[in-house]
PDB file of C-alpha atoms in Angstrom:
ATOM      1  CA  UNK A  24      19.832  56.013 150.635  1.00 41.00           C
ATOM      2  CA  UNK A  25      21.077  52.807 152.359  1.00 38.00           C
ATOM      3  CA  UNK A  26      24.366  53.027 154.004  1.00 41.00           C
ATOM      4  CA  UNK A  27      25.748  50.555 151.316  1.00 45.00           C
ATOM      5  CA  UNK A  28      24.835  52.516 148.600  1.00 45.00           C
ATOM      6  CA  UNK A  29      26.613  55.868 150.226  1.00 44.00           C
ATOM      7  CA  UNK A  30      29.507  53.873 150.527  1.00 47.00           C
ATOM      8  CA  UNK A  31      29.629  52.707 147.045  1.00 48.00           C
ATOM      9  CA  UNK A  32      29.021  56.199 145.861  1.00 50.00           C
ATOM     10  CA  UNK A  33      31.881  57.532 147.763  1.00 46.00           C
ATOM     11  CA  UNK A  34      34.390  54.884 146.350  1.00 45.00           C
ATOM     12  CA  UNK A  35      33.181  55.743 142.846  1.00 48.00           C
ATOM     13  CA  UNK A  36      33.753  59.296 143.211  1.00 45.00           C
ATOM     14  CA  UNK A  37      37.273  58.415 144.656  1.00 46.00           C
ATOM     15  CA  UNK A  38      38.007  56.394 141.932  1.00 48.00           C
ATOM     16  CA  UNK A  39      36.884  58.992 139.494  1.00 47.00           C
ATOM     17  CA  UNK A  40      38.903  61.671 140.939  1.00 46.00           C
ATOM     18  CA  UNK A  41      42.255  59.365 141.163  1.00 48.00           C
ATOM     19  CA  UNK A  42      41.825  58.481 137.168  1.00 48.00           C
ATOM     20  CA  UNK A  43      41.079  62.102 136.225  1.00 56.00           C
ATOM     21  CA  UNK A  44      44.293  63.920 135.151  1.00 55.00           C
ATOM     22  CA  UNK A  45      44.544  67.512 136.456  1.00 63.00           C
ATOM     23  CA  UNK A  46      44.164  69.965 133.789  1.00 67.00           C
ATOM     24  CA  UNK A  47      47.374  71.326 132.212  1.00 68.00           C
ATOM     25  CA  UNK A  48      48.038  74.860 132.862  1.00 76.00           C
ATOM     26  CA  UNK A  49      47.481  77.103 129.962  1.00 81.00           C
ATOM     27  CA  UNK A  50      50.172  78.714 128.044  1.00 85.00           C
ATOM     28  CA  UNK A  51      50.999  82.346 129.130  1.00 91.00           C
ATOM     29  CA  UNK A  52      50.161  85.484 127.190  1.00 96.00           C
ATOM     30  CA  UNK A  53      52.800  86.248 124.727  1.00 97.00           C
ATOM     31  CA  UNK A  54      53.807  89.553 126.145  1.00 95.00           C
ATOM     32  CA  UNK A  55      54.200  88.020 129.591  1.00 96.00           C
ATOM     33  CA  UNK A  56      57.048  85.477 128.363  1.00 97.00           C
ATOM     34  CA  UNK A  57      60.583  86.207 129.549  1.00 97.00           C
ATOM     35  CA  UNK A  58      62.383  83.082 128.458  1.00 96.00           C
ATOM     36  CA  UNK A  59      62.063  81.075 125.258  1.00 97.00           C
ATOM     37  CA  UNK A  60      63.515  78.259 123.146  1.00 97.00           C
ATOM     38  CA  UNK A  61      64.408  78.400 119.614  1.00 97.00           C
ATOM     39  CA  UNK A  62      65.290  75.271 117.807  1.00 96.00           C
ATOM     40  CA  UNK A  63      65.211  74.708 114.198  1.00 96.00           C
ATOM     41  CA  UNK A  64      67.009  71.447 113.774  1.00 93.00           C
ATOM     42  CA  UNK A  65      68.584  68.484 116.123  1.00 91.00           C
ATOM     43  CA  UNK A  66      64.938  67.656 117.086  1.00 89.00           C
ATOM     44  CA  UNK A  67      65.970  63.744 117.011  1.00 78.00           C
ATOM     45  CA  UNK A  68      63.089  61.175 116.175  1.00 70.00           C
ATOM     46  CA  UNK A  69      61.099  61.770 119.457  1.00 63.00           C
ATOM     47  CA  UNK A  70      58.250  63.944 120.345  1.00 65.00           C
ATOM     48  CA  UNK A  71      60.113  66.910 121.281  1.00 92.00           C
ATOM     49  CA  UNK A  72      60.516  65.685 124.588  1.00 91.00           C
ATOM     50  CA  UNK A  73      63.351  67.964 125.791  1.00 92.00           C
ATOM     51  CA  UNK A  74      61.651  70.771 124.564  1.00 94.00           C
ATOM     52  CA  UNK A  75      58.554  69.558 126.513  1.00 94.00           C
ATOM     53  CA  UNK A  76      60.563  69.228 129.674  1.00 93.00           C
ATOM     54  CA  UNK A  77      62.276  72.282 129.564  1.00 94.00           C
ATOM     55  CA  UNK A  78      61.059  75.499 131.737  1.00 95.00           C
ATOM     56  CA  UNK A  79      60.788  77.889 128.822  1.00 96.00           C
ATOM     57  CA  UNK A  80      57.446  79.568 128.309  1.00 97.00           C
ATOM     58  CA  UNK A  81      57.526  79.629 124.518  1.00 98.00           C
ATOM     59  CA  UNK A  82      59.035  77.598 121.790  1.00 98.00           C
ATOM     60  CA  UNK A  83      59.931  78.466 118.390  1.00 98.00           C
ATOM     61  CA  UNK A  84      60.361  75.223 116.131  1.00 98.00           C
ATOM     62  CA  UNK A  85      60.067  74.707 112.402  1.00 97.00           C
ATOM     63  CA  UNK A  86      57.008  74.088 110.838  1.00 97.00           C
ATOM     64  CA  UNK A  87      58.840  70.673 109.430  1.00 96.00           C
ATOM     65  CA  UNK A  88      61.424  68.693 111.212  1.00 93.00           C
ATOM     66  CA  UNK A  89      63.429  68.179 108.187  1.00 93.00           C
ATOM     67  CA  UNK A  90      61.816  70.416 105.315  1.00 94.00           C
ATOM     68  CA  UNK A  91      59.698  67.877 103.665  1.00 95.00           C
ATOM     69  CA  UNK A  92      55.908  67.704 103.691  1.00 95.00           C
ATOM     70  CA  UNK A  93      55.847  64.382 105.487  1.00 94.00           C
ATOM     71  CA  UNK A  94      58.075  65.887 108.263  1.00 94.00           C
ATOM     72  CA  UNK A  95      55.473  68.446 109.481  1.00 96.00           C
ATOM     73  CA  UNK A  96      55.090  68.458 113.054  1.00 96.00           C
ATOM     74  CA  UNK A  97      51.376  66.983 113.776  1.00 96.00           C
ATOM     75  CA  UNK A  98      48.764  68.195 116.033  1.00 97.00           C
ATOM     76  CA  UNK A  99      49.648  65.514 118.527  1.00 95.00           C
ATOM     77  CA  UNK A 100      53.263  66.629 118.783  1.00 95.00           C
ATOM     78  CA  UNK A 101      52.342  70.321 118.982  1.00 97.00           C
ATOM     79  CA  UNK A 102      49.424  69.684 121.527  1.00 96.00           C
ATOM     80  CA  UNK A 103      51.966  67.905 123.707  1.00 95.00           C
ATOM     81  CA  UNK A 104      54.142  70.748 123.552  1.00 96.00           C
ATOM     82  CA  UNK A 105      51.469  73.178 124.319  1.00 96.00           C
ATOM     83  CA  UNK A 106      50.427  70.953 127.143  1.00 95.00           C
ATOM     84  CA  UNK A 107      53.481  71.757 128.829  1.00 95.00           C
ATOM     85  CA  UNK A 108      52.347  75.231 129.307  1.00 96.00           C
ATOM     86  CA  UNK A 109      54.067  76.676 126.363  1.00 97.00           C
ATOM     87  CA  UNK A 110      53.373  78.933 123.691  1.00 98.00           C
ATOM     88  CA  UNK A 111      54.373  77.126 120.380  1.00 98.00           C
ATOM     89  CA  UNK A 112      55.117  79.350 117.363  1.00 98.00           C
ATOM     90  CA  UNK A 113      55.777  77.615 113.747  1.00 98.00           C
ATOM     91  CA  UNK A 114      58.809  79.083 111.966  1.00 98.00           C
ATOM     92  CA  UNK A 115      58.929  79.386 108.296  1.00 98.00           C
ATOM     93  CA  UNK A 116      60.200  81.885 105.692  1.00 98.00           C
ATOM     94  CA  UNK A 117      58.372  84.431 103.873  1.00 98.00           C
ATOM     95  CA  UNK A 118      60.851  86.113 101.414  1.00 98.00           C
ATOM     96  CA  UNK A 119      63.386  83.487 100.677  1.00 98.00           C
ATOM     97  CA  UNK A 120      63.371  79.601 100.023  1.00 98.00           C
ATOM     98  CA  UNK A 121      65.886  77.140 100.933  1.00 97.00           C
ATOM     99  CA  UNK A 122      66.696  74.381  98.744  1.00 97.00           C
ATOM    100  CA  UNK A 123      66.127  71.424 101.071  1.00 96.00           C
ATOM    101  CA  UNK A 124      62.189  72.532 101.329  1.00 97.00           C
ATOM    102  CA  UNK A 125      59.876  70.340  99.688  1.00 97.00           C
ATOM    103  CA  UNK A 126      58.226  73.271  97.669  1.00 98.00           C
ATOM    104  CA  UNK A 127      61.654  74.039  96.206  1.00 98.00           C
ATOM    105  CA  UNK A 128      61.407  72.122  92.939  1.00 97.00           C
ATOM    106  CA  UNK A 129      58.110  73.925  91.904  1.00 97.00           C
ATOM    107  CA  UNK A 130      59.437  77.342  92.994  1.00 98.00           C
ATOM    108  CA  UNK A 131      62.760  77.021  91.097  1.00 97.00           C
ATOM    109  CA  UNK A 132      60.939  76.549  87.823  1.00 95.00           C
ATOM    110  CA  UNK A 133      58.146  79.204  88.640  1.00 97.00           C
ATOM    111  CA  UNK A 134      59.943  82.371  87.895  1.00 96.00           C
ATOM    112  CA  UNK A 135      59.726  83.415  91.537  1.00 98.00           C
ATOM    113  CA  UNK A 136      63.261  83.103  92.103  1.00 98.00           C
ATOM    114  CA  UNK A 137      65.806  86.190  92.170  1.00 98.00           C
ATOM    115  CA  UNK A 138      69.204  86.329  93.726  1.00 97.00           C
ATOM    116  CA  UNK A 139      71.122  83.803  95.902  1.00 95.00           C
ATOM    117  CA  UNK A 140      71.813  85.010  99.355  1.00 93.00           C
ATOM    118  CA  UNK A 141      75.405  85.178  99.965  1.00 90.00           C
ATOM    119  CA  UNK A 142      75.263  84.566 103.623  1.00 89.00           C
ATOM    120  CA  UNK A 143      73.239  81.108 103.057  1.00 88.00           C
ATOM    121  CA  UNK A 144      74.345  79.719  99.512  1.00 87.00           C
ATOM    122  CA  UNK A 145      71.727  77.226  99.549  1.00 94.00           C
ATOM    123  CA  UNK A 146      68.834  79.872  99.741  1.00 97.00           C
ATOM    124  CA  UNK A 147      67.263  82.419  97.252  1.00 98.00           C
ATOM    125  CA  UNK A 148      65.354  85.521  97.616  1.00 98.00           C
ATOM    126  CA  UNK A 149      61.973  85.477  95.723  1.00 98.00           C
ATOM    127  CA  UNK A 150      59.300  87.742  94.298  1.00 98.00           C
ATOM    128  CA  UNK A 151      57.478  87.483  97.727  1.00 98.00           C
ATOM    129  CA  UNK A 152      54.641  90.022  96.402  1.00 98.00           C
ATOM    130  CA  UNK A 153      53.223  87.728  93.731  1.00 98.00           C
ATOM    131  CA  UNK A 154      50.351  85.795  94.135  1.00 98.00           C
ATOM    132  CA  UNK A 155      51.779  82.726  93.029  1.00 98.00           C
ATOM    133  CA  UNK A 156      54.301  82.875  96.064  1.00 98.00           C
ATOM    134  CA  UNK A 157      51.053  83.330  98.214  1.00 98.00           C
ATOM    135  CA  UNK A 158      48.928  80.614  96.882  1.00 98.00           C
ATOM    136  CA  UNK A 159      51.979  78.035  96.476  1.00 98.00           C
ATOM    137  CA  UNK A 160      54.072  78.367  99.559  1.00 98.00           C
ATOM    138  CA  UNK A 161      52.907  80.875 102.124  1.00 98.00           C
ATOM    139  CA  UNK A 162      49.263  80.227 102.416  1.00 98.00           C
ATOM    140  CA  UNK A 163      49.647  76.554 102.710  1.00 98.00           C
ATOM    141  CA  UNK A 164      52.285  77.061 105.477  1.00 98.00           C
ATOM    142  CA  UNK A 165      49.795  79.167 107.226  1.00 98.00           C
ATOM    143  CA  UNK A 166      47.247  76.531 106.650  1.00 98.00           C
ATOM    144  CA  UNK A 167      49.620  73.662 108.063  1.00 98.00           C
ATOM    145  CA  UNK A 168      50.344  75.779 111.143  1.00 98.00           C
ATOM    146  CA  UNK A 169      46.830  76.392 111.791  1.00 98.00           C
ATOM    147  CA  UNK A 170      46.131  72.466 111.182  1.00 98.00           C
ATOM    148  CA  UNK A 171      48.861  71.510 113.548  1.00 98.00           C
ATOM    149  CA  UNK A 172      47.470  73.569 116.438  1.00 98.00           C
ATOM    150  CA  UNK A 173      50.350  75.975 116.673  1.00 98.00           C
ATOM    151  CA  UNK A 174      49.675  79.377 118.758  1.00 98.00           C
ATOM    152  CA  UNK A 175      50.996  81.305 115.922  1.00 98.00           C
ATOM    153  CA  UNK A 176      53.630  81.665 113.056  1.00 98.00           C
ATOM    154  CA  UNK A 177      57.160  83.190 113.399  1.00 99.00           C
ATOM    155  CA  UNK A 178      57.978  84.642 109.872  1.00 98.00           C
ATOM    156  CA  UNK A 179      61.646  84.819 108.873  1.00 98.00           C
ATOM    157  CA  UNK A 180      63.291  86.904 106.179  1.00 98.00           C
ATOM    158  CA  UNK A 181      61.377  90.139 106.032  1.00 98.00           C
ATOM    159  CA  UNK A 182      64.461  91.216 105.105  1.00 98.00           C
ATOM    160  CA  UNK A 183      64.356  90.380 101.812  1.00 98.00           C
ATOM    161  CA  UNK A 184      63.132  93.531 100.894  1.00 98.00           C
ATOM    162  CA  UNK A 185      66.817  94.841 101.674  1.00 97.00           C
ATOM    163  CA  UNK A 186      68.818  92.149 100.002  1.00 96.00           C
ATOM    164  CA  UNK A 187      67.005  91.633  96.774  1.00 96.00           C
ATOM    165  CA  UNK A 188      69.370  92.686  93.830  1.00 97.00           C
ATOM    166  CA  UNK A 189      67.510  95.689  92.294  1.00 97.00           C
ATOM    167  CA  UNK A 190      68.519  94.985  88.855  1.00 97.00           C
ATOM    168  CA  UNK A 191      66.160  91.939  88.775  1.00 97.00           C
ATOM    169  CA  UNK A 192      63.180  93.779  89.942  1.00 97.00           C
ATOM    170  CA  UNK A 193      63.237  96.908  87.506  1.00 95.00           C
ATOM    171  CA  UNK A 194      60.784  99.762  88.815  1.00 97.00           C
ATOM    172  CA  UNK A 195      61.340  98.723  92.389  1.00 98.00           C
ATOM    173  CA  UNK A 196      63.142 100.707  95.089  1.00 98.00           C
ATOM    174  CA  UNK A 197      63.812  99.749  98.662  1.00 98.00           C
ATOM    175  CA  UNK A 198      60.886 101.747  99.701  1.00 98.00           C
ATOM    176  CA  UNK A 199      58.315 100.124  97.480  1.00 98.00           C
ATOM    177  CA  UNK A 200      59.823  96.524  98.327  1.00 98.00           C
ATOM    178  CA  UNK A 201      59.386  97.604 102.050  1.00 98.00           C
ATOM    179  CA  UNK A 202      55.978  98.341 101.395  1.00 98.00           C
ATOM    180  CA  UNK A 203      55.484  95.088  99.542  1.00 98.00           C
ATOM    181  CA  UNK A 204      56.778  93.192 102.573  1.00 98.00           C
ATOM    182  CA  UNK A 205      54.870  95.065 104.955  1.00 98.00           C
ATOM    183  CA  UNK A 206      51.629  94.118 102.915  1.00 98.00           C
ATOM    184  CA  UNK A 207      52.548  90.426 102.781  1.00 99.00           C
ATOM    185  CA  UNK A 208      52.913  90.252 106.755  1.00 99.00           C
ATOM    186  CA  UNK A 209      49.421  92.066 107.008  1.00 99.00           C
ATOM    187  CA  UNK A 210      48.081  89.774 104.461  1.00 98.00           C
ATOM    188  CA  UNK A 211      49.100  86.789 106.602  1.00 99.00           C
ATOM    189  CA  UNK A 212      47.800  88.398 109.785  1.00 98.00           C
ATOM    190  CA  UNK A 213      44.487  88.859 108.250  1.00 98.00           C
ATOM    191  CA  UNK A 214      44.002  85.490 106.700  1.00 98.00           C
ATOM    192  CA  UNK A 215      45.386  83.652 109.781  1.00 98.00           C
ATOM    193  CA  UNK A 216      43.254  85.545 112.367  1.00 98.00           C
ATOM    194  CA  UNK A 217      40.226  85.231 110.295  1.00 98.00           C
ATOM    195  CA  UNK A 218      40.599  81.397 110.376  1.00 98.00           C
ATOM    196  CA  UNK A 219      41.662  81.279 114.138  1.00 98.00           C
ATOM    197  CA  UNK A 220      41.088  84.374 116.101  1.00 98.00           C
ATOM    198  CA  UNK A 221      44.081  84.757 118.415  1.00 97.00           C
ATOM    199  CA  UNK A 222      46.411  83.331 116.179  1.00 98.00           C
ATOM    200  CA  UNK A 223      49.877  85.159 116.915  1.00 98.00           C
ATOM    201  CA  UNK A 224      51.970  86.691 114.105  1.00 98.00           C
ATOM    202  CA  UNK A 225      55.592  87.342 114.952  1.00 99.00           C
ATOM    203  CA  UNK A 226      57.814  88.367 112.164  1.00 98.00           C
ATOM    204  CA  UNK A 227      61.706  88.244 112.806  1.00 98.00           C
ATOM    205  CA  UNK A 228      63.944  91.239 112.160  1.00 98.00           C
ATOM    206  CA  UNK A 229      63.378  94.269 110.211  1.00 98.00           C
ATOM    207  CA  UNK A 230      61.483  96.108 112.745  1.00 98.00           C
ATOM    208  CA  UNK A 231      61.618  99.267 110.549  1.00 98.00           C
ATOM    209  CA  UNK A 232      58.836  97.882 108.823  1.00 98.00           C
ATOM    210  CA  UNK A 233      56.538  99.331 111.713  1.00 98.00           C
ATOM    211  CA  UNK A 234      56.836 102.845 109.718  1.00 98.00           C
ATOM    212  CA  UNK A 235      54.467 101.278 107.113  1.00 98.00           C
ATOM    213  CA  UNK A 236      50.968 101.759 107.612  1.00 98.00           C
ATOM    214  CA  UNK A 237      49.000  98.922 108.962  1.00 98.00           C
ATOM    215  CA  UNK A 238      52.155  96.937 109.971  1.00 98.00           C
ATOM    216  CA  UNK A 239      52.067  97.348 113.668  1.00 98.00           C
ATOM    217  CA  UNK A 240      48.414  96.771 114.102  1.00 98.00           C
ATOM    218  CA  UNK A 241      48.903  93.340 112.150  1.00 98.00           C
ATOM    219  CA  UNK A 242      51.602  91.821 114.392  1.00 98.00           C
ATOM    220  CA  UNK A 243      51.564  90.614 118.026  1.00 98.00           C
ATOM    221  CA  UNK A 244      55.274  90.730 118.592  1.00 98.00           C
ATOM    222  CA  UNK A 245      58.659  90.744 116.810  1.00 98.00           C
ATOM    223  CA  UNK A 246      61.810  88.380 116.897  1.00 98.00           C
ATOM    224  CA  UNK A 247      65.154  90.180 117.107  1.00 98.00           C
ATOM    225  CA  UNK A 248      68.436  88.666 116.531  1.00 98.00           C
ATOM    226  CA  UNK A 249      71.806  90.067 117.466  1.00 98.00           C
ATOM    227  CA  UNK A 250      70.348  92.942 119.398  1.00 98.00           C
ATOM    228  CA  UNK A 251      73.558  92.654 121.922  1.00 98.00           C
ATOM    229  CA  UNK A 252      75.681  89.849 120.768  1.00 98.00           C
ATOM    230  CA  UNK A 253      76.447  88.647 117.186  1.00 98.00           C
ATOM    231  CA  UNK A 254      77.520  85.277 116.335  1.00 97.00           C
ATOM    232  CA  UNK A 255      79.428  84.336 118.271  1.00 97.00           C
ATOM    233  CA  UNK A 256      80.296  86.376 121.511  1.00 98.00           C
ATOM    234  CA  UNK A 257      80.858  89.575 119.569  1.00 98.00           C
ATOM    235  CA  UNK A 258      79.232  92.501 121.096  1.00 98.00           C
ATOM    236  CA  UNK A 259      76.798  94.450 118.671  1.00 98.00           C
ATOM    237  CA  UNK A 260      78.372  98.013 118.538  1.00 97.00           C
ATOM    238  CA  UNK A 261      77.641  98.802 114.852  1.00 97.00           C
ATOM    239  CA  UNK A 262      75.082 101.658 113.912  1.00 97.00           C
ATOM    240  CA  UNK A 263      72.570  99.458 112.964  1.00 97.00           C
ATOM    241  CA  UNK A 264      72.383  97.611 116.439  1.00 97.00           C
ATOM    242  CA  UNK A 265      71.380 100.937 117.948  1.00 97.00           C
ATOM    243  CA  UNK A 266      69.054 101.601 115.318  1.00 98.00           C
ATOM    244  CA  UNK A 267      67.479  98.023 115.674  1.00 98.00           C
ATOM    245  CA  UNK A 268      67.165  98.397 119.610  1.00 98.00           C
ATOM    246  CA  UNK A 269      65.322 101.692 119.038  1.00 98.00           C
ATOM    247  CA  UNK A 270      63.061 100.247 116.647  1.00 98.00           C
ATOM    248  CA  UNK A 271      62.245  97.308 118.861  1.00 98.00           C
ATOM    249  CA  UNK A 272      61.673  99.355 121.880  1.00 98.00           C
ATOM    250  CA  UNK A 273      59.272 101.651 119.882  1.00 98.00           C
ATOM    251  CA  UNK A 274      57.281  98.547 119.184  1.00 98.00           C
ATOM    252  CA  UNK A 275      57.507  97.652 122.620  1.00 98.00           C
ATOM    253  CA  UNK A 276      56.035 100.733 123.888  1.00 98.00           C
ATOM    254  CA  UNK A 277      53.178  99.917 121.416  1.00 98.00           C
ATOM    255  CA  UNK A 278      52.473  96.746 123.389  1.00 97.00           C
ATOM    256  CA  UNK A 279      54.311  94.243 121.023  1.00 98.00           C
ATOM    257  CA  UNK A 280      56.376  91.532 122.728  1.00 98.00           C
ATOM    258  CA  UNK A 281      59.959  91.426 121.859  1.00 98.00           C
ATOM    259  CA  UNK A 282      61.636  87.927 121.465  1.00 98.00           C
ATOM    260  CA  UNK A 283      65.284  88.673 121.519  1.00 98.00           C
ATOM    261  CA  UNK A 284      67.883  85.844 120.298  1.00 98.00           C
ATOM    262  CA  UNK A 285      71.644  86.660 120.946  1.00 98.00           C
ATOM    263  CA  UNK A 286      74.457  84.367 120.191  1.00 98.00           C
ATOM    264  CA  UNK A 287      77.058  83.936 122.999  1.00 98.00           C
ATOM    265  CA  UNK A 288      78.315  81.150 124.749  1.00 97.00           C
ATOM    266  CA  UNK A 289      80.837  82.965 127.277  1.00 98.00           C
ATOM    267  CA  UNK A 290      79.307  82.960 130.552  1.00 97.00           C
ATOM    268  CA  UNK A 291      79.920  86.681 131.141  1.00 98.00           C
ATOM    269  CA  UNK A 292      78.144  87.494 127.877  1.00 98.00           C
ATOM    270  CA  UNK A 293      75.303  85.324 128.494  1.00 97.00           C
ATOM    271  CA  UNK A 294      74.739  86.989 131.918  1.00 97.00           C
ATOM    272  CA  UNK A 295      74.882  90.528 130.038  1.00 98.00           C
ATOM    273  CA  UNK A 296      72.456  89.580 127.364  1.00 98.00           C
ATOM    274  CA  UNK A 297      70.032  88.335 130.243  1.00 97.00           C
ATOM    275  CA  UNK A 298      70.560  91.438 132.232  1.00 98.00           C
ATOM    276  CA  UNK A 299      69.724  93.612 129.178  1.00 98.00           C
ATOM    277  CA  UNK A 300      66.663  91.532 128.552  1.00 98.00           C
ATOM    278  CA  UNK A 301      65.239  92.369 132.076  1.00 97.00           C
ATOM    279  CA  UNK A 302      66.394  95.930 131.715  1.00 98.00           C
ATOM    280  CA  UNK A 303      64.265  96.482 128.335  1.00 98.00           C
ATOM    281  CA  UNK A 304      61.321  94.268 129.151  1.00 97.00           C
ATOM    282  CA  UNK A 305      62.218  91.402 126.283  1.00 98.00           C
ATOM    283  CA  UNK A 306      61.897  87.903 126.367  1.00 98.00           C
ATOM    284  CA  UNK A 307      65.194  86.531 125.786  1.00 97.00           C
ATOM    285  CA  UNK A 308      67.181  83.420 124.550  1.00 97.00           C
ATOM    286  CA  UNK A 309      70.948  83.232 124.406  1.00 98.00           C
ATOM    287  CA  UNK A 310      71.841  80.271 122.150  1.00 97.00           C
ATOM    288  CA  UNK A 311      74.260  79.305 119.337  1.00 97.00           C
ATOM    289  CA  UNK A 312      73.761  80.096 115.559  1.00 96.00           C
ATOM    290  CA  UNK A 313      73.091  76.550 114.444  1.00 95.00           C
ATOM    291  CA  UNK A 314      70.017  76.773 116.383  1.00 96.00           C
ATOM    292  CA  UNK A 315      70.162  73.038 117.225  1.00 95.00           C
ATOM    293  CA  UNK A 316      69.792  72.901 120.780  1.00 93.00           C
ATOM    294  CA  UNK A 317      67.627  74.025 123.648  1.00 94.00           C
ATOM    295  CA  UNK A 318      69.331  77.167 125.567  1.00 92.00           C
ATOM    296  CA  UNK A 319      69.279  77.286 129.414  1.00 89.00           C
ATOM    297  CA  UNK A 320      65.871  78.958 130.670  1.00 85.00           C
ATOM    298  CA  UNK A 321      66.219  81.980 132.741  1.00 81.00           C
ATOM    299  CA  UNK A 322      63.716  84.418 134.675  1.00 71.00           C
TER     300      UNK A 322
END
């Protein structure tokens, strides 16, 4: 080969190496996450840049930035967030529906709606076991999460089984409603993982559902609110706090990740919550009830 050809070849290789971006590091495994962000509003009009720049290893964001179908986060936005070495989970509710969701008008007139949630007056519990709920709301949401490239889904309001007015669901008991909720989560898992192997299934709260057969095997982790601090800066000392911790630890021993969210702003409480996350091997996020900002990352 002539000297000139060698020189040209070396220059070409150098130009190629300069123009090729280094591959982005892959997101971590769910059970290795220690710090995550949980933001459901206040995104602004950009590309989730603040979340992208944060040092968290995982981000939970709403499936839609404003509740509308047009507001769904797209594959480009989710891809950029994943490209910052984060797992990204799509938040949506499976046992209730808020009035600002684009599905609300159809659901309101469908016969699915049950009692209003007293803690959140613009939210209503539903007949979550009905196939109409699956076909009109839950399955389309799972499909949207898969299409947008989320790593998994973060399923809120499994606690609906405890909050339904039993007078509106004759023949049901708390036990039967719990079984129905576990079955819905199992159905979501089977459906999502068949369409995208490895899709993560993370319900929020109600860890006692693990006692229903098939539930623990269907999930990859669980989100837990107010294990240590209730909104806001109130230590969780009630009996149910201890029960929730025991159930979450049982799931952790089964290899399931625990994503713990506590509501505190006082520095001493933030430090205390983080120390407890380390003690129990939980991923942690200390934030505010509005879930409208990115908490400080920690190790």
